[in-house]
Coordinates of C-alpha atoms and ligand atoms in Angstrom, one line a residue:
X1 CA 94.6 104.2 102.8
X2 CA 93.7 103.8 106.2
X3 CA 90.6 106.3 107.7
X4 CA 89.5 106.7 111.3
X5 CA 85.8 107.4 111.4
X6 CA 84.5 108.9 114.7
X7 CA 81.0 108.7 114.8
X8 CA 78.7 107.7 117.4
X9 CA 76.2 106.2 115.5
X10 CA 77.0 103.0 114.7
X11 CA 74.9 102.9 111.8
X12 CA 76.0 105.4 110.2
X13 CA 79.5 104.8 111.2
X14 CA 78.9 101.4 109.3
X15 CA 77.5 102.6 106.4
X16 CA 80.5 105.4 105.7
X17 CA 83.2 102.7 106.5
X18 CA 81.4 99.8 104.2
X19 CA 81.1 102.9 101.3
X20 CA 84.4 103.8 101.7
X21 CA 85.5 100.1 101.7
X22 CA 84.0 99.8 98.4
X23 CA 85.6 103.0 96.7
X24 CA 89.4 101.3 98.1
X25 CA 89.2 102.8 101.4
X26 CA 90.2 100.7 104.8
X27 CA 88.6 102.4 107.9
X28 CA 88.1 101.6 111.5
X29 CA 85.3 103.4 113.8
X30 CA 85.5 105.3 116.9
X31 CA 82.2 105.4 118.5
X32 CA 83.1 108.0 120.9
X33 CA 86.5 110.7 121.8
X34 CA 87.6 107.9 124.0
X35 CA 87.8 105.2 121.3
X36 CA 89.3 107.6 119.0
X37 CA 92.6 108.3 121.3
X38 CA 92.8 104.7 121.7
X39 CA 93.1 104.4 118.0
X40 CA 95.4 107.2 117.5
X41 CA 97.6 105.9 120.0
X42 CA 98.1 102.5 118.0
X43 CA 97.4 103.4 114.3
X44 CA 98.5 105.6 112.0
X45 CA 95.8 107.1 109.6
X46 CA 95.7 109.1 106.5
X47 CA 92.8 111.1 107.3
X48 CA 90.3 111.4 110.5
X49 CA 86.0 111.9 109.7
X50 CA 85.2 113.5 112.7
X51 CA 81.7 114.1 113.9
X52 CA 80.9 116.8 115.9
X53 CA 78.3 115.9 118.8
X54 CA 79.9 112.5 120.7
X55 CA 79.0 111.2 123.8
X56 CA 81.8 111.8 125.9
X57 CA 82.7 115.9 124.4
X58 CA 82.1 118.3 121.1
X59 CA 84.5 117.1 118.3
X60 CA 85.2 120.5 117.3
X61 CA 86.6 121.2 120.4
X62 CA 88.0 118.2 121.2
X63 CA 89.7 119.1 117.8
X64 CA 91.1 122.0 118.9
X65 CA 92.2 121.3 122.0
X66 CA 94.0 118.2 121.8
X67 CA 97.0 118.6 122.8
X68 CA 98.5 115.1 121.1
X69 CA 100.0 116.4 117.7
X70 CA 100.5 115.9 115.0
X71 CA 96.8 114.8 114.0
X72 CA 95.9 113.0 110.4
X73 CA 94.0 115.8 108.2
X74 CA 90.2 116.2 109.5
X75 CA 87.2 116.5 107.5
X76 CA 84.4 117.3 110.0
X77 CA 80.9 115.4 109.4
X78 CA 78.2 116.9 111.3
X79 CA 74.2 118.4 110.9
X80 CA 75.3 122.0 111.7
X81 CA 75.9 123.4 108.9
X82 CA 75.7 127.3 109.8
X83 CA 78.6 129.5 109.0
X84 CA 79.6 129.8 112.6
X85 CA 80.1 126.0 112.9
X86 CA 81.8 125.8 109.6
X87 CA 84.3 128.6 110.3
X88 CA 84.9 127.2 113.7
X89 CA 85.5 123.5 112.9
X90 CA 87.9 124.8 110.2
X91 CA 89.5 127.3 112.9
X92 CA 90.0 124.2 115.1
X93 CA 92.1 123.1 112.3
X94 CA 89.7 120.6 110.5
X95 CA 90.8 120.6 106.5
X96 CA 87.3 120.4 105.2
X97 CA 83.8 120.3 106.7
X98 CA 80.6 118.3 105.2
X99 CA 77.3 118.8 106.0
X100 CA 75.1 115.9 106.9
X101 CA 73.3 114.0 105.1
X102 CA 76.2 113.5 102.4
X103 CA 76.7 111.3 99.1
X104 CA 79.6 108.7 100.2
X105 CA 80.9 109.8 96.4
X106 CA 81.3 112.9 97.7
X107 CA 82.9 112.3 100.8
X108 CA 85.5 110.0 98.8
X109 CA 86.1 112.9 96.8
X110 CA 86.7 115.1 99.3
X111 CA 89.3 112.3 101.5
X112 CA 91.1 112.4 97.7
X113 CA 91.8 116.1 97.5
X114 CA 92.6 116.3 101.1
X115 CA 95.1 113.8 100.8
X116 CA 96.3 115.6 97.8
X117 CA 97.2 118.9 99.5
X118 CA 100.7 120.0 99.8
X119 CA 102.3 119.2 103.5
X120 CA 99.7 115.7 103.5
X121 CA 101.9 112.8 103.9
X122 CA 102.1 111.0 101.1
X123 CA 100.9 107.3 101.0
X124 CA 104.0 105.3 101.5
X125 CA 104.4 101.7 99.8
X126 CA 103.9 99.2 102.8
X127 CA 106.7 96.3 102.4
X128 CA 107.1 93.1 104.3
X129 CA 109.8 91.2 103.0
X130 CA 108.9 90.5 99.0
X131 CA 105.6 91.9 99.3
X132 CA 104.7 95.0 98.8
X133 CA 101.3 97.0 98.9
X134 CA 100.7 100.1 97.0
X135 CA 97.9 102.2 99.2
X136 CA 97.9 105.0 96.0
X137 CA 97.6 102.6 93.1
X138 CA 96.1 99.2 95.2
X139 CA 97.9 97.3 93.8
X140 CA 99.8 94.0 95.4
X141 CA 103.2 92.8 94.4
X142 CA 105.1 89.7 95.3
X143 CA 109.1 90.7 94.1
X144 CA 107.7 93.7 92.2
X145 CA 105.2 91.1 90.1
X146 CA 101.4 92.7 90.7
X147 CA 99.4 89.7 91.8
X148 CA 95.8 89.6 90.5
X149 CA 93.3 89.5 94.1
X150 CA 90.3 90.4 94.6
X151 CA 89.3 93.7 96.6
X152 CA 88.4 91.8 99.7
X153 CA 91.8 89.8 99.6
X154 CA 93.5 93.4 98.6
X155 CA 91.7 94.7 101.8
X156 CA 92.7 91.8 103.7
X157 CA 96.4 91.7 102.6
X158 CA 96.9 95.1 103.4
X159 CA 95.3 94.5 107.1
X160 CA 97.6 92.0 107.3
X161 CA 100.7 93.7 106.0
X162 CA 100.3 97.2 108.5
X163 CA 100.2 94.9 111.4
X164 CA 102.7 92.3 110.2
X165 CA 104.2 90.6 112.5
X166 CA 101.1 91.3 114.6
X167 CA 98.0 88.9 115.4
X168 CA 95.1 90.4 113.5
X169 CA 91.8 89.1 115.1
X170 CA 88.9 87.6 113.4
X171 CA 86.7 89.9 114.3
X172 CA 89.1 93.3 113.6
X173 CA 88.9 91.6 110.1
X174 CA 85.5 91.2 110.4
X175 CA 85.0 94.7 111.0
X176 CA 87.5 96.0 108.9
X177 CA 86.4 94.1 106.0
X178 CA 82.6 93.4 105.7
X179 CA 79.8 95.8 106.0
X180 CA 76.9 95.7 109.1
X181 CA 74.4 94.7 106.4
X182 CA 76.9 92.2 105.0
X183 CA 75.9 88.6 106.7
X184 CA 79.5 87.2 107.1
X185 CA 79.3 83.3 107.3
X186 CA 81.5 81.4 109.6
X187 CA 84.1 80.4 107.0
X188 CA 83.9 83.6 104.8
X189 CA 87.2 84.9 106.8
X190 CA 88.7 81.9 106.5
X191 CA 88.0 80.9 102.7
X192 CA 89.3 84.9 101.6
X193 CA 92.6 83.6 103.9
X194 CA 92.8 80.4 102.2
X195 CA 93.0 82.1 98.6
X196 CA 94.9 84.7 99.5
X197 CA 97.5 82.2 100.6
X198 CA 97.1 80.3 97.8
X199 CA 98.0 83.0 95.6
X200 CA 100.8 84.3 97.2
X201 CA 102.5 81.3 97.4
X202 CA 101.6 80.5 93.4
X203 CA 103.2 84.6 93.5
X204 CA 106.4 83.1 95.5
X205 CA 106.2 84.6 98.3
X206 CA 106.7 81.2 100.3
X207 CA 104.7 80.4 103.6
X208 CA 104.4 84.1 105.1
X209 CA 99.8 83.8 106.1
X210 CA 99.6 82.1 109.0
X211 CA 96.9 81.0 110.6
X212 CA 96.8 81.3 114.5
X213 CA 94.3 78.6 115.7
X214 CA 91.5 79.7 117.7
X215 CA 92.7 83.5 117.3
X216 CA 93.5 85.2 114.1
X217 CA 96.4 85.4 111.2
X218 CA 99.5 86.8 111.3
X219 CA 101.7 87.9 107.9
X220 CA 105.6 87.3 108.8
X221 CA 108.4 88.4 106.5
X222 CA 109.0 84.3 105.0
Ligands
LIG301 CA1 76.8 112.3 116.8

């Protein structure tokens, strides 16, 4: 499940995407409105955090006036909690609003029963040639056989997979994959790539992680 934070403190922004990581979340963070659209226009997400005050506009109304549909299902995250802001961030078509400061537990919780709602689009099953991901259920197969990966090489494979075909950067991995407060050694990226090839390959599904020197990886089909 892929979740576009928009927050524009990068702390904080951090910290939500590095607890959502750990409870089988993948996010990516939008510092500002401006980064947000850039995101939108290339990604698909399953549900958007949206902060209210951001440095370039209000999120409420940026909300409701975007004219861009459709958006993923919004769960507003801001320090105004009065009535009035809650019924107009939900009036702006938000799905659920969440007062800061918030347990991440809760704000899992909350993603989950959005995503459960009637009219949500349901989580497809990502495939690229005999793999396939499971976003619902995490789970990895290689020709319908689960392979047994850690969550970092589940987070990784599924990076991989929605942009297959694609470069993937080191450092979008980086960030999608490691915490601010996590030191990430020169070689960590590079070990998690190596076992993750390792075990696909031992799965059967041939040569398909390649590394692009000085760049990235990039998942083909074989
Ligand atoms: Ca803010």
């Amino acid at each position: 499940m892929r979740i576009l934070v928009i927050e524009d403190n990068l702390r904080l922004g951090e910290l939500i995407a590095q607890g959502l990581y750990e409870r089988g979340f993948t996010c990516d963070v939008a510092n500002s409105l401006g980064a947000a659209e850039g995101a939108l226009a290339v990604a698909q997400f399953d549900v958007m955090l949206l902060d209210a005050g951001l440095p370039d506009g209000d999120g409420v109304e940026w909300l409701a006036t975007r004219a861009t549909r459709p958006l993923p299902p919004t769960i507003i995250l801001t320090a105004r909690d009065g009535i009035d802001d809650r019924i107009k961030g939900l009036d702006a078509g938000a799905d659920d609003y969440l007062p800061k400061p918030f347990a991440i537990d809760e704000l899992a919780a909350r993603i989950r029963a959005v995503l459960r709602r009637p009219g949500v689009r349901q989580q497809s099953v990502i495939e690229v040639g005999d793999l396939t991901f499971d976003p619902a259920a995490m789970v990895a197969s290689v020709m319908q056989r689960r392979i047994d990966v850690s969550r970092r090489e589940l987070g990784l494979l599924e990076l991989l997979m929605r942009r297959a075909g694609q470069v993937v950067r080191r450092d979008q991995i980086e960030v999608a994959l490691y915490g601010f407060d996590e030191p990430v050694t020169p070689n960590a990226i590079e070990a998690a790539v190596s076992r993750l090839r390792r075990k696909l390959e031992e799965a059967g599904a041939g040569n398909v992680l390649h590394t692009v020197r000085g760049v990235g990886y990039l998942l083909s089909e074989s």
